[in-house]
mmCIF file of C-alpha atoms in Angstrom:
data_model
loop_
_atom_site.group_PDB
_atom_site.id
_atom_site.type_symbol
_atom_site.label_atom_id
_atom_site.label_comp_id
_atom_site.label_asym_id
_atom_site.label_seq_id
_atom_site.Cartn_x
_atom_site.Cartn_y
_atom_site.Cartn_z
ATOM 1 C CA MET R 487 84.507 104.757 113.021
ATOM 2 C CA ILE R 488 87.579 106.812 113.906
ATOM 3 C CA GLY R 489 88.492 106.392 117.552
ATOM 4 C CA LEU R 490 91.329 107.850 119.546
ATOM 5 C CA ILE R 491 94.012 106.061 121.545
ATOM 6 C CA SER R 492 94.756 108.236 124.555
ATOM 7 C CA VAL R 493 98.383 109.219 125.088
ATOM 8 C CA ASN R 494 99.668 110.120 128.551
ATOM 9 C CA ASN R 495 102.676 112.386 129.024
ATOM 10 C CA GLY R 496 103.408 112.311 125.282
ATOM 11 C CA ASP R 497 104.472 108.648 125.448
ATOM 12 C CA THR R 498 103.163 107.432 122.100
ATOM 13 C CA MET R 499 104.839 104.029 122.206
ATOM 14 C CA ARG R 500 103.446 103.231 125.648
ATOM 15 C CA ALA R 501 99.962 104.129 124.404
ATOM 16 C CA VAL R 502 100.245 101.797 121.418
ATOM 17 C CA GLN R 503 101.582 99.022 123.624
ATOM 18 C CA GLY R 504 98.620 99.512 125.951
ATOM 19 C CA PHE R 505 96.174 99.346 123.055
ATOM 20 C CA LEU R 506 97.699 96.076 121.893
ATOM 21 C CA LYS R 507 97.622 94.677 125.428
ATOM 22 C CA ASN R 508 93.888 95.403 125.495
ATOM 23 C CA LEU R 509 93.434 93.205 122.439
ATOM 24 C CA LEU R 510 95.011 90.282 124.294
ATOM 25 C CA GLN R 511 93.513 90.930 127.702
ATOM 26 C CA ASN R 512 89.990 91.357 126.295
ATOM 27 C CA GLY R 513 90.275 88.054 124.446
ATOM 28 C CA LEU R 514 89.877 89.657 121.021
ATOM 29 C CA VAL R 515 93.013 87.791 119.955
ATOM 30 C CA GLU R 516 94.949 84.922 121.536
ATOM 31 C CA ALA R 517 98.322 85.922 120.132
ATOM 32 C CA LEU R 518 99.855 88.957 118.435
ATOM 33 C CA TYR R 519 102.442 88.966 115.650
ATOM 34 C CA LEU R 520 104.467 92.190 115.716
ATOM 35 C CA PRO R 521 108.023 93.588 116.084
ATOM 36 C CA LEU R 522 109.649 93.235 119.496
ATOM 37 C CA GLN R 523 112.678 95.200 120.623
ATOM 38 C CA VAL R 524 114.885 92.704 122.433
ATOM 39 C CA ASP R 525 117.913 93.199 124.658
ATOM 40 C CA GLY R 526 120.667 94.875 122.672
ATOM 41 C CA GLY R 527 118.205 96.990 120.691
ATOM 42 C CA ALA R 528 117.495 94.596 117.826
ATOM 43 C CA ILE R 529 113.933 94.764 116.470
ATOM 44 C CA LEU R 530 112.707 91.291 115.574
ATOM 45 C CA PRO R 531 109.333 89.942 114.413
ATOM 46 C CA ALA R 532 107.740 87.742 117.070
ATOM 47 C CA LEU R 533 104.526 85.975 118.065
ATOM 48 C CA VAL R 534 103.436 87.110 121.544
ATOM 49 C CA THR R 535 100.922 85.535 123.915
ATOM 50 C CA ASP R 536 101.980 87.172 127.204
ATOM 51 C CA PRO R 537 100.662 90.763 127.552
ATOM 52 C CA ALA R 538 103.666 91.635 129.740
ATOM 53 C CA ARG R 539 105.993 90.984 126.811
ATOM 54 C CA LEU R 540 104.270 93.762 124.908
ATOM 55 C CA ASP R 541 106.257 96.253 126.972
ATOM 56 C CA GLN R 542 108.990 95.406 124.442
ATOM 57 C CA ALA R 543 106.735 95.838 121.405
ATOM 58 C CA ASN R 544 107.894 98.390 118.854
ATOM 59 C CA PRO R 545 105.277 98.284 116.074
ATOM 60 C CA LEU R 546 106.078 101.844 114.951
ATOM 61 C CA ALA R 547 109.758 101.144 114.301
ATOM 62 C CA PRO R 548 110.566 102.282 110.727
ATOM 63 C CA VAL R 549 112.396 99.123 109.736
ATOM 64 C CA MET R 550 111.370 95.882 107.997
ATOM 65 C CA SER R 551 113.584 92.899 108.683
ATOM 66 C CA ILE R 552 111.261 90.781 106.516
ATOM 67 C CA ASN R 553 108.043 91.283 104.618
ATOM 68 C CA SER R 554 105.837 89.858 107.352
ATOM 69 C CA ALA R 555 103.399 88.274 104.919
ATOM 70 C CA ARG R 556 105.954 85.435 104.867
ATOM 71 C CA ALA R 557 105.640 84.961 108.621
ATOM 72 C CA VAL R 558 101.842 85.234 108.609
ATOM 73 C CA SER R 559 101.763 82.581 105.886
ATOM 74 C CA ALA R 560 103.852 80.311 108.102
ATOM 75 C CA ILE R 561 101.604 80.712 111.151
ATOM 76 C CA THR R 562 98.250 80.569 109.336
ATOM 77 C CA ASN R 563 98.886 78.323 106.324
ATOM 78 C CA LYS R 564 95.584 76.604 105.541
ATOM 79 C CA LYS R 565 93.985 77.519 108.887
ATOM 80 C CA PRO R 566 95.242 79.638 111.810
ATOM 81 C CA PRO R 567 95.778 77.689 115.047
ATOM 82 C CA ALA R 568 94.086 80.421 117.119
ATOM 83 C CA ARG R 569 92.595 83.908 116.917
ATOM 84 C CA LEU R 570 95.578 85.918 115.772
ATOM 85 C CA GLY R 571 96.275 89.626 115.522
ATOM 86 C CA VAL R 572 98.982 90.704 113.074
ATOM 87 C CA VAL R 573 100.562 94.159 112.877
ATOM 88 C CA LEU R 574 101.421 94.872 109.243
ATOM 89 C CA ARG R 575 102.342 97.675 106.872
ATOM 90 C CA SER R 576 100.434 98.206 103.637
ATOM 91 C CA CYS R 577 102.829 96.244 101.391
ATOM 92 C CA GLU R 578 102.724 93.357 103.865
ATOM 93 C CA ILE R 579 98.919 93.306 103.872
ATOM 94 C CA ARG R 580 98.808 93.325 100.066
ATOM 95 C CA ALA R 581 101.366 90.517 99.879
ATOM 96 C CA LEU R 582 99.281 88.549 102.375
ATOM 97 C CA TYR R 583 96.215 88.965 100.152
ATOM 98 C CA GLU R 584 98.154 87.560 97.213
ATOM 99 C CA LEU R 585 99.285 84.589 99.307
ATOM 100 C CA VAL R 586 95.680 83.950 100.341
ATOM 101 C CA LYS R 587 94.727 83.782 96.667
ATOM 102 C CA LEU R 588 97.574 81.323 96.133
ATOM 103 C CA GLN R 589 96.263 79.247 99.066
ATOM 104 C CA GLN R 590 99.395 79.866 101.111
ATOM 105 C CA ALA R 591 97.718 81.777 103.959
ATOM 106 C CA SER R 592 94.332 82.196 105.579
ATOM 107 C CA LEU R 593 92.389 85.209 106.856
ATOM 108 C CA GLU R 594 90.175 83.061 109.070
ATOM 109 C CA ASP R 595 90.223 84.255 112.710
ATOM 110 C CA LEU R 596 92.816 86.848 111.672
ATOM 111 C CA THR R 597 92.670 90.474 112.850
ATOM 112 C CA ILE R 598 94.844 92.705 110.684
ATOM 113 C CA ILE R 599 96.211 95.743 112.510
ATOM 114 C CA GLY R 600 97.588 98.154 109.935
ATOM 115 C CA ILE R 601 99.738 101.248 110.354
ATOM 116 C CA ASP R 602 100.207 104.274 108.107
ATOM 117 C CA CYS R 603 103.664 103.918 106.595
ATOM 118 C CA PRO R 604 105.832 107.045 106.222
ATOM 119 C CA GLY R 605 108.659 104.723 105.082
ATOM 120 C CA THR R 606 111.265 102.321 106.439
ATOM 121 C CA PHE R 607 115.058 102.351 106.511
ATOM 122 C CA GLU R 608 117.484 99.717 105.321
ATOM 123 C CA LEU R 609 118.184 97.280 108.121
ATOM 124 C CA SER R 610 121.835 97.105 107.060
ATOM 125 C CA GLU R 611 122.203 100.865 107.560
ATOM 126 C CA ILE R 612 120.753 101.059 111.057
ATOM 127 C CA VAL R 613 121.757 97.709 112.544
ATOM 128 C CA HIS R 614 124.995 99.162 113.957
ATOM 129 C CA ARG R 615 123.305 102.370 115.150
ATOM 130 C CA LYS R 616 120.676 100.842 117.412
ATOM 131 C CA GLU R 617 121.191 103.259 120.293
ATOM 132 C CA GLU R 618 120.653 106.290 118.050
ATOM 133 C CA PHE R 619 117.736 104.624 116.296
ATOM 134 C CA ASN R 620 115.955 103.877 119.571
ATOM 135 C CA GLN R 621 115.677 107.624 120.209
ATOM 136 C CA TYR R 622 114.439 108.410 116.700
ATOM 137 C CA LEU R 623 110.683 107.733 117.041
ATOM 138 C CA PRO R 624 109.503 111.294 117.930
ATOM 139 C CA GLU R 625 111.295 112.709 114.882
ATOM 140 C CA TYR R 626 109.819 109.977 112.668
ATOM 141 C CA LEU R 627 106.276 110.616 113.897
ATOM 142 C CA ALA R 628 106.740 114.371 113.457
ATOM 143 C CA ALA R 629 107.675 113.799 109.803
ATOM 144 C CA ALA R 630 104.567 111.631 109.358
ATOM 145 C CA ARG R 631 102.381 114.337 110.843
ATOM 146 C CA GLU R 632 103.554 116.838 108.222
ATOM 147 C CA GLY R 633 103.853 114.387 105.346
ATOM 148 C CA LYS R 634 107.602 114.872 105.044
ATOM 149 C CA GLN R 635 110.035 112.177 104.012
ATOM 150 C CA PRO R 636 111.647 110.899 107.208
ATOM 151 C CA SER R 637 115.405 111.078 107.599
ATOM 152 C CA PHE R 638 117.649 109.360 110.116
ATOM 153 C CA ALA R 639 121.283 110.421 110.609
ATOM 154 C CA GLY R 640 121.356 111.693 107.030
ATOM 155 C CA LEU R 641 119.868 108.463 105.677
ATOM 156 C CA SER R 642 116.814 108.355 103.426
ATOM 157 C CA PRO R 643 114.152 105.633 103.508
ATOM 158 C CA ARG R 644 114.475 102.569 101.305
ATOM 159 C CA GLN R 645 113.974 103.320 97.616
ATOM 160 C CA ALA R 646 110.870 101.115 97.560
ATOM 161 C CA CYS R 647 109.331 103.319 100.265
ATOM 162 C CA GLN R 648 110.216 106.538 98.474
ATOM 163 C CA MET R 649 108.227 105.320 95.439
ATOM 164 C CA CYS R 650 105.362 103.597 97.292
ATOM 165 C CA VAL R 651 101.992 105.080 96.327
ATOM 166 C CA GLN R 652 99.965 102.784 98.598
ATOM 167 C CA PRO R 653 101.123 103.758 102.117
ATOM 168 C CA LEU R 654 97.726 103.289 103.787
ATOM 169 C CA PRO R 655 96.583 99.994 105.356
ATOM 170 C CA THR R 656 93.247 100.076 103.537
ATOM 171 C CA HIS R 657 92.447 96.397 104.148
ATOM 172 C CA ALA R 658 93.074 96.419 107.889
ATOM 173 C CA ASP R 659 90.479 95.559 110.531
ATOM 174 C CA ILE R 660 92.183 98.110 112.775
ATOM 175 C CA ALA R 661 94.249 100.960 111.308
ATOM 176 C CA LEU R 662 96.497 103.327 113.245
ATOM 177 C CA HIS R 663 96.651 106.742 111.573
ATOM 178 C CA LEU R 664 100.019 108.477 111.686
ATOM 179 C CA PHE R 665 99.687 110.884 108.761
ATOM 180 C CA GLY R 666 98.452 114.290 109.835
ATOM 181 C CA ALA R 667 98.146 113.359 113.519
ATOM 182 C CA ASP R 668 99.929 114.669 116.603
ATOM 183 C CA PRO R 669 100.755 111.355 118.294
ATOM 184 C CA THR R 670 101.731 113.060 121.537
ATOM 185 C CA GLN R 671 98.083 114.095 121.995
ATOM 186 C CA GLY R 672 96.366 110.934 120.781
ATOM 187 C CA ILE R 673 96.524 108.359 118.008
ATOM 188 C CA PRO R 674 93.544 108.159 115.644
ATOM 189 C CA VAL R 675 92.500 104.565 115.031
ATOM 190 C CA GLU R 676 90.011 103.278 112.476
ATOM 191 C CA LEU R 677 87.961 100.296 113.640
ATOM 192 C CA SER R 678 84.423 99.026 113.973
ATOM 193 C CA GLU R 679 82.105 100.498 116.604
ATOM 194 C CA GLU R 680 81.929 97.105 118.293
ATOM 195 C CA LEU R 681 85.708 96.921 118.659
ATOM 196 C CA ALA R 682 85.875 100.524 119.804
ATOM 197 C CA GLY R 683 83.353 99.781 122.524
ATOM 198 C CA ARG R 684 85.179 96.687 123.746
ATOM 199 C CA LEU R 685 88.517 98.510 123.777
ATOM 200 C CA GLY R 686 87.172 101.689 125.355
ATOM 201 C CA CYS R 687 88.194 104.022 122.503
ATOM 202 C CA GLU R 688 86.709 107.504 122.534
ATOM 203 C CA THR R 689 85.667 109.134 119.273
ATOM 204 C CA ALA R 690 88.345 111.222 117.556
ATOM 205 C CA PRO R 691 87.694 114.864 116.604
ATOM 206 C CA VAL R 692 86.220 115.063 113.099
ATOM 207 C CA ASP R 693 88.869 117.484 111.817
ATOM 208 C CA LEU R 694 91.640 114.906 112.271
ATOM 209 C CA GLU R 695 90.514 112.861 109.285
ATOM 210 C CA ALA R 696 90.387 115.913 107.004
ATOM 211 C CA GLU R 697 93.938 116.840 108.021
ATOM 212 C CA ARG R 698 95.088 113.274 107.401
ATOM 213 C CA GLN R 699 93.579 113.292 103.918
ATOM 214 C CA LYS R 700 95.514 116.433 102.968
ATOM 215 C CA VAL R 701 98.773 114.967 104.181
ATOM 216 C CA VAL R 702 98.125 111.633 102.444
ATOM 217 C CA GLU R 703 97.456 113.361 99.120
ATOM 218 C CA LYS R 704 100.733 115.238 99.436
ATOM 219 C CA VAL R 705 102.695 112.080 100.300
ATOM 220 C CA ILE R 706 101.208 110.053 97.435
ATOM 221 C CA ALA R 707 101.760 112.825 94.883
ATOM 222 C CA GLU R 708 105.435 113.135 95.821
ATOM 223 C CA ARG R 709 105.974 109.384 95.804
ATOM 224 C CA ALA R 710 104.137 108.974 92.487
ATOM 225 C CA GLN R 711 106.625 111.359 90.900
ATOM 226 C CA VAL R 712 109.587 109.386 92.266
ATOM 227 C CA ARG R 713 107.990 106.121 91.150
ATOM 228 C CA GLN R 714 107.400 107.373 87.627
ATOM 229 C CA GLN R 715 110.997 108.568 87.302
ATOM 230 C CA GLU R 716 112.402 105.299 88.661
ATOM 231 C CA LEU R 717 110.262 103.023 86.492
ATOM 232 C CA ASP R 718 110.837 105.159 83.379
ATOM 233 C CA GLN R 719 114.579 104.781 83.934
ATOM 234 C CA VAL R 720 114.219 101.001 84.247
ATOM 235 C CA ARG R 721 112.092 100.785 81.105
ATOM 236 C CA ARG R 722 114.646 102.793 79.132
ATOM 237 C CA LYS R 723 117.338 100.338 80.172
ATOM 238 C CA LEU R 724 115.101 97.392 79.313
ATOM 239 C CA ALA R 725 114.595 98.848 75.846
ATOM 240 C CA SER R 726 118.316 99.445 75.285
ATOM 241 C CA ASN R 727 120.794 97.039 73.709
ATOM 242 C CA GLY R 728 121.665 95.504 77.083
ATOM 243 C CA SER R 729 117.996 94.822 77.813
ATOM 244 C CA LEU R 730 117.072 92.612 80.773
ATOM 245 C CA ALA R 731 120.303 90.620 80.564
ATOM 246 C CA GLY R 732 122.298 93.822 80.986
ATOM 247 C CA MET R 733 120.373 94.829 84.102
ATOM 248 C CA PHE R 734 121.114 91.474 85.739
ATOM 249 C CA MET R 735 124.735 91.362 84.532
ATOM 250 C CA ASP R 736 126.117 91.771 88.064
ATOM 251 C CA CYS R 737 123.930 89.022 89.550
ATOM 252 C CA ILE R 738 125.966 86.461 91.522
ATOM 253 C CA ARG R 739 123.062 83.978 91.741
ATOM 254 C CA CYS R 740 122.925 84.107 95.525
ATOM 255 C CA HIS R 741 119.111 83.739 95.438
ATOM 256 C CA ASN R 742 118.713 86.348 98.194
ATOM 257 C CA CYS R 743 115.943 88.078 96.223
ATOM 258 C CA MET R 744 113.994 84.840 96.043
ATOM 259 C CA THR R 745 114.517 84.046 99.725
ATOM 260 C CA VAL R 746 113.139 87.375 100.989
ATOM 261 C CA CYS R 747 110.299 87.671 98.468
ATOM 262 C CA PRO R 748 106.922 87.105 100.157
ATOM 263 C CA ILE R 749 105.391 85.811 96.930
ATOM 264 C CA CYS R 750 108.056 83.169 96.212
ATOM 265 C CA TYR R 751 106.398 80.424 98.206
ATOM 266 C CA CYS R 752 107.274 77.166 96.406
ATOM 267 C CA LYS R 753 108.317 74.523 98.923
ATOM 268 C CA THR R 754 110.553 72.893 96.301
ATOM 269 C CA CYS R 755 112.206 75.367 93.953
ATOM 270 C CA LEU R 756 113.784 74.238 90.707
ATOM 271 C CA PHE R 757 116.747 76.500 91.376
ATOM 272 C CA LYS R 758 117.407 74.827 94.723
ATOM 273 C CA THR R 759 117.628 71.380 93.153
ATOM 274 C CA SER R 760 120.452 69.720 91.207
ATOM 275 C CA SER R 761 118.830 70.618 87.871
ATOM 276 C CA PHE R 762 121.477 73.243 87.172
ATOM 277 C CA ASP R 763 124.425 71.303 88.540
ATOM 278 C CA HIS R 764 126.158 70.475 85.268
ATOM 279 C CA PRO R 765 129.062 68.045 84.916
ATOM 280 C CA PRO R 766 132.493 69.692 84.577
ATOM 281 C CA GLU R 767 132.786 68.850 80.876
ATOM 282 C CA HIS R 768 129.612 70.860 80.207
ATOM 283 C CA TYR R 769 131.355 74.081 81.203
ATOM 284 C CA LEU R 770 134.498 73.273 79.245
ATOM 285 C CA LEU R 771 132.495 72.405 76.129
ATOM 286 C CA ALA R 772 130.555 75.657 76.385
ATOM 287 C CA ALA R 773 133.826 77.584 76.805
ATOM 288 C CA HIS R 774 135.256 75.919 73.672
ATOM 289 C CA GLN R 775 132.106 76.770 71.711
ATOM 290 C CA LYS R 776 131.881 80.392 72.782
ATOM 291 C CA GLY R 777 135.468 81.203 73.648
ATOM 292 C CA ALA R 778 134.408 82.148 77.185
ATOM 293 C CA VAL R 779 131.505 81.204 79.400
ATOM 294 C CA ARG R 780 130.190 82.898 82.517
ATOM 295 C CA LEU R 781 130.318 81.111 85.854
ATOM 296 C CA LEU R 782 128.029 80.621 87.628
ATOM 297 C CA GLY R 783 125.589 80.511 84.752
ATOM 298 C CA ASP R 784 121.795 80.495 84.361
ATOM 299 C CA THR R 785 121.403 83.845 86.155
ATOM 300 C CA LEU R 786 119.080 85.311 83.534
ATOM 301 C CA LEU R 787 116.990 82.130 83.438
ATOM 302 C CA PHE R 788 116.596 82.395 87.207
ATOM 303 C CA HIS R 789 115.224 85.934 87.026
ATOM 304 C CA LEU R 790 113.020 85.202 84.016
ATOM 305 C CA THR R 791 111.515 82.257 85.862
ATOM 306 C CA ARG R 792 110.782 84.435 88.890
ATOM 307 C CA LEU R 793 109.239 87.117 86.689
ATOM 308 C CA ASN R 794 107.055 84.511 85.021
ATOM 309 C CA HIS R 795 105.925 83.090 88.364
ATOM 310 C CA MET R 796 105.163 86.166 90.415
ATOM 311 C CA SER R 797 105.465 89.467 88.580
ATOM 312 C CA LEU R 798 101.666 89.861 88.553
ATOM 313 C CA SER R 799 101.624 89.558 92.350
ATOM 314 C CA CYS R 800 104.596 91.847 93.065
ATOM 315 C CA VAL R 801 103.536 94.445 95.657
ATOM 316 C CA SER R 802 106.715 96.534 95.282
ATOM 317 C CA CYS R 803 107.851 96.003 98.879
ATOM 318 C CA GLY R 804 111.469 96.203 97.667
ATOM 319 C CA MET R 805 112.818 93.539 100.007
ATOM 320 C CA CYS R 806 114.575 91.916 97.032
ATOM 321 C CA THR R 807 116.509 95.117 96.335
ATOM 322 C CA SER R 808 117.449 95.438 100.003
ATOM 323 C CA ALA R 809 118.796 91.874 100.009
ATOM 324 C CA CYS R 810 120.845 92.138 96.793
ATOM 325 C CA PRO R 811 124.616 92.257 97.486
ATOM 326 C CA ALA R 812 125.236 93.528 93.948
ATOM 327 C CA ASP R 813 122.929 96.558 94.347
ATOM 328 C CA ILE R 814 120.748 95.494 91.412
ATOM 329 C CA PRO R 815 117.387 97.350 91.501
ATOM 330 C CA VAL R 816 115.520 94.048 91.449
ATOM 331 C CA GLY R 817 112.365 95.520 92.971
ATOM 332 C CA ALA R 818 112.144 98.351 90.443
ATOM 333 C CA ILE R 819 112.648 95.899 87.572
ATOM 334 C CA PHE R 820 109.881 93.640 88.849
ATOM 335 C CA SER R 821 107.634 96.644 89.495
ATOM 336 C CA ALA R 822 108.162 98.002 85.977
ATOM 337 C CA ILE R 823 107.441 94.679 84.297
ATOM 338 C CA GLY R 824 104.734 93.624 86.743
ATOM 339 C CA GLU R 825 102.908 96.935 86.381
ATOM 340 C CA GLN R 826 102.705 96.516 82.610
ATOM 341 C CA ALA R 827 101.586 92.892 82.891
ATOM 342 C CA ALA R 828 98.966 93.755 85.512
ATOM 343 C CA ALA R 829 97.627 96.607 83.365
ATOM 344 C CA ALA R 830 96.924 94.134 80.569
ATOM 345 C CA PHE R 831 94.564 92.286 82.916
ATOM 346 C CA ASN R 832 93.280 95.379 84.786
ATOM 347 C CA TYR R 833 94.722 93.835 87.919
ATOM 348 C CA VAL R 834 96.329 95.440 90.974
ATOM 349 C CA PRO R 835 98.181 93.095 93.352
ATOM 350 C CA GLY R 836 96.580 93.037 96.791
ATOM 351 C CA ARG R 837 93.719 95.329 95.787
ATOM 352 C CA ASP R 838 90.959 92.887 96.707
ATOM 353 C CA VAL R 839 91.285 89.425 98.210
ATOM 354 C CA SER R 840 88.257 88.250 96.191
ATOM 355 C CA GLU R 841 89.720 89.458 92.875
ATOM 356 C CA PRO R 842 90.907 86.419 90.856
ATOM 357 C CA LEU R 843 94.638 86.180 90.245
ATOM 358 C CA PRO R 844 95.163 86.204 86.440
ATOM 359 C CA LEU R 845 98.084 83.788 86.671
ATOM 360 C CA VAL R 846 95.875 80.979 88.006
ATOM 361 C CA THR R 847 92.502 81.969 86.523
ATOM 362 C CA PHE R 848 91.564 80.789 83.034
ATOM 363 C CA GLN R 849 89.285 82.936 80.885
ATOM 364 C CA VAL R 850 88.367 81.839 77.391
ATOM 365 C CA ASN R 851 88.790 85.266 75.791
ATOM 366 C CA GLU R 852 91.621 86.670 77.887
ATOM 367 C CA TRP R 853 94.186 86.715 75.063
ATOM 368 C CA THR R 854 91.866 88.447 72.591
ATOM 369 C CA GLU R 855 91.175 91.049 75.282
ATOM 370 C CA VAL R 856 94.854 91.971 75.506
ATOM 371 C CA GLY R 857 95.328 92.224 71.767
ATOM 372 C CA GLU R 858 96.248 88.707 70.645
ATOM 373 C CA ALA R 859 94.649 87.451 67.442
ATOM 374 C CA ARG R 860 91.852 84.910 67.634
#
């Protein structure tokens, strides 16, 4: 059903905080994972057990310091230690589903609280403007109501958000609706009738959902156009003489993209071992053979290995692009390649937690199905 979170005096954030407190105080969850705004204005992901600490909660903040599927994996692993509630955006929920399939997280005793996502801003761009950013929420929610791209101090949302065509938390147990809603009057929330009864949610007016659907269609259509343009540009570069190696030419092998990726879960990574620590004479020999050799090397092998491991599970969250000091569009590259690979298997990352992951599922005829000879 679609319920309504009451808002007093236009204070949307206080209403959301109160709703989350109800989850804890009614024993529906024993702990909540969500963003907290700490002293100094920083917004940090945290696990909260004390309802009073939720006065600092800022789950609507348009910023992602991490893809929180990584954190949920850490606190659930094979089995959650308690009944947990987790506040996630759509790309985080889809990444979590992929990690569940890879046996790196569990949905047992987990309540997913999703939020419509109008977009997030680069953390690096707002980290020194915390005071301004703290006052930005009404403007952000107003943009969501009309389906407009949000803007903060002349800044646009992250590129991954501008081209995200899955902004709705479709797999959530509880979903807060921001698109098409006036959050100063009430926040529509999708949840079961049982939960609505226990939380005291009244039923939302029926016309709210119709308005939301119109706004969502507009948002997705605009983002689909941006996505198509971005991925077409990447594919043209991949097909050019420089190919994939040219796109990663500026890579400094910092491994930031791997560190922030929610799907890169290996506890021991080949690229964090001594496997690529060559003796000094290796480099000199290679330089003699080729006339010049790049240092540090093996950058393309690093990216090819990552593509091979997780491109089918890439949810296009764009955290890798945000973390790249060389401004390489890592996320768009992975999205372009992953989208083509997924199409071959009729697979969409995070679409359904019960849908087998092609990378780890053997089918006798899978290669003939994608055009390989018998």
